[in-house]
C-alpha positions in Angstrom: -7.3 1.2 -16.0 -5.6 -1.3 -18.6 -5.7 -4.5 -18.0 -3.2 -5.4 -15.2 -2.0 -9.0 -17.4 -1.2 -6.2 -20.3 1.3 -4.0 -17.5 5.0 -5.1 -16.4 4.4 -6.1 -12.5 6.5 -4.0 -10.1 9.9 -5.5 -9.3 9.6 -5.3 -5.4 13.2 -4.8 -3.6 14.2 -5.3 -0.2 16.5 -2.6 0.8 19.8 -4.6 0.5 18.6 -5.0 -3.5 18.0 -1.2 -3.8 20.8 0.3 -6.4 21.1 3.4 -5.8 19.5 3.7 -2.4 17.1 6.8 -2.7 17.8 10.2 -0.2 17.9 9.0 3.5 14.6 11.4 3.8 13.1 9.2 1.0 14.0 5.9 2.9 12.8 7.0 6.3 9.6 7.4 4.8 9.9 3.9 2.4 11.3 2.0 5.1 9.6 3.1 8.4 8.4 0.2 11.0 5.5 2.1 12.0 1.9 2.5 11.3 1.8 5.0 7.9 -1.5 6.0 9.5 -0.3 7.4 12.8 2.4 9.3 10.7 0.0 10.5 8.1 -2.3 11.8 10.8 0.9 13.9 12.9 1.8 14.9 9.7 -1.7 16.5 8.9 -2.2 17.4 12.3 -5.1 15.4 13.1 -6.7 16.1 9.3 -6.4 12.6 8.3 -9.1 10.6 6.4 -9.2 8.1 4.0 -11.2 7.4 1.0 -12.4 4.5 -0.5 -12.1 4.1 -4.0 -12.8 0.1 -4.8 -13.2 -2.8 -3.0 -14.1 -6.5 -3.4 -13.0 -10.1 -4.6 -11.2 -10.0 -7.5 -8.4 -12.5 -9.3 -4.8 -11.4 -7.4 -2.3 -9.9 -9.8 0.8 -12.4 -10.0 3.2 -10.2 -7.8 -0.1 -10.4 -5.1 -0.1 -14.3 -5.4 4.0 -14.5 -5.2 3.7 -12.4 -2.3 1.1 -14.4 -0.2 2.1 -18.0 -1.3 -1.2 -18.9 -3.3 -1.4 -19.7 -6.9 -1.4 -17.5 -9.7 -4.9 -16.7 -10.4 -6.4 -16.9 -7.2 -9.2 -15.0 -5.9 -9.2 -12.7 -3.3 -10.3 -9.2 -1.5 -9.3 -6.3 -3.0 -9.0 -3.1 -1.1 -8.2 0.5 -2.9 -8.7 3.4 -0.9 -6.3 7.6 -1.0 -4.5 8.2 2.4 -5.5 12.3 2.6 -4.0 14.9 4.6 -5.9 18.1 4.4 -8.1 16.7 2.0 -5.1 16.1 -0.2 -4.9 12.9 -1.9 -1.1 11.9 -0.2 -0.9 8.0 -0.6 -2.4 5.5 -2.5 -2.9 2.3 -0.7 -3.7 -1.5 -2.4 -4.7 -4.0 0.2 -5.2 -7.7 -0.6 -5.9 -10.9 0.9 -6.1 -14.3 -0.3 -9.9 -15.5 -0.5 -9.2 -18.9 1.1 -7.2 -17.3 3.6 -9.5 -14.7 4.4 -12.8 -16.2 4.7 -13.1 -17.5 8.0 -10.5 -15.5 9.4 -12.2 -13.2 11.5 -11.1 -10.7 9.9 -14.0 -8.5 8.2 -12.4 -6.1 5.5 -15.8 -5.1 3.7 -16.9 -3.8 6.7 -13.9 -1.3 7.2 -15.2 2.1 5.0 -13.4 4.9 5.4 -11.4 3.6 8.8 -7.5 2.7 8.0 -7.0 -1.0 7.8 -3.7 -0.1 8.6 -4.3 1.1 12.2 -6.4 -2.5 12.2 -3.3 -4.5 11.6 -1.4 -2.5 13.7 -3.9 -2.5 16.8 -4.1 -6.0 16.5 -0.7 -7.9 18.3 -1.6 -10.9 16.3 -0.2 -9.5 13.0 2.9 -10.1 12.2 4.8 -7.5 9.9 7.2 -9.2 7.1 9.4 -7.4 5.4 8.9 -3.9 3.7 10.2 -4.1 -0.4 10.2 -1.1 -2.5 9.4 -0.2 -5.8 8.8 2.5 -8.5 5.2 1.6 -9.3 4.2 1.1 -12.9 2.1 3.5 -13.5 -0.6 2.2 -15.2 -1.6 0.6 -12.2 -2.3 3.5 -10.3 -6.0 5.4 -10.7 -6.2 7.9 -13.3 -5.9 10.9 -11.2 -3.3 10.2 -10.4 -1.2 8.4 -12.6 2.6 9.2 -12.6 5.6 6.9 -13.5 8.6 6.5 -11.4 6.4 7.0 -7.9 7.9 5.1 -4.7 5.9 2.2 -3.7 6.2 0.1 -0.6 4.7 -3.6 0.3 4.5 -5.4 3.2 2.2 -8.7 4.0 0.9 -8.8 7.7 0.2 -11.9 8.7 -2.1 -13.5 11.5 -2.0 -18.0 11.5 -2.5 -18.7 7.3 -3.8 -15.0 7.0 -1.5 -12.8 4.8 -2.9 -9.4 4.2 -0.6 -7.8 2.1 -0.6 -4.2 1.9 1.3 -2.0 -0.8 1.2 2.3 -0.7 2.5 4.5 -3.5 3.8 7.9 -2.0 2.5 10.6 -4.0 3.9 14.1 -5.3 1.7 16.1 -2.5 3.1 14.0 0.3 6.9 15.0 -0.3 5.5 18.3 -1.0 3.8 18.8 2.5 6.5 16.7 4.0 9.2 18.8 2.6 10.8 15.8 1.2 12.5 16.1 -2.7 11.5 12.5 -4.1 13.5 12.1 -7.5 
């Protein structure tokens, strides 16, 4: 993967900044309150899973740092995992946290393997959900199988006290596919 200093960050919009608005299928999916797990898993009648790809502390990209109030540069967890339905690769997910924030917390992310962090957050009453923002995510960010420009992204930070775990999945062509969904 290049460098993420060398790549243009994605431009996150809410959905009152979104010119033109995708489909109304497109934004149910982008712009859904609930837990993408739980609608992953009806979707895929009960095949769900998720696979990690990378985790650990690494420096924040700037859009990360914006997002959960720390300064540019900082350090934190780093969580990269595929949502799957079927054993197809639907979503890709990017979690982070701050490292100051995080330590201390409670909140043990390393220890999360192939379990959903978002049914975590969303189990937990604690977390507060912030609002979701949209992009088309650069591709060069995304993992090499399955890199593709112009795929729709969504963020949100949960947050729990000075905990910010902010939490950003790119929808992916096989996930429109099985959903029936045309995502131009």
């Amino acid at each position: 993967m290049p460098h993420a200093a060398l790549v243009h960050p994605p431009r996150w919009l809410t959905a009152g900044q979104l010119h033109p608005a995708p489909a109304a299928n497109v934004r149910d999916w982008l712009f859904d309150q609930g837990s993408l797990t739980r609608r992953l898993t009806a979707l895929s009648d009960n095949a769900f899973s998720v696979t990690p790809i990378e985790e650990g502390w690494q420096t924040l990209r700037a859009d990360e740092c914006i997002a959960l109030g720390v300064p540019t540069g900082s350090q934190g967890w780093v969580r990269e995992v595929y949502l799957r339905g079927h054993g197809e690769i639907w979503v890709f997910a990017r979690s982070v946290a701050a490292r100051g924030a995080l330590e201390g917390s409670g909140l043990d992310l390393h220890q999360l393997g192939s379990r959903s962090l978002g049914e975590l957050l969303f189990s937990d009453r604690a977390f507060d959900r912030g609002a979701i923002e949209v992009t088309r995510y650069p591709a060069p960010l995304l993992p090499a199988g399955v890199r593709e420009e112009r795929l729709w992204g969504r963020r949100s930070c949960f947050s729990r006290g000075e905990l910010g775990v902010l939490v950003a999945e790119i929808f992916l062509p096989a996930l429109w596919r099985h959903a029936g969904v045309e995502a131009v």
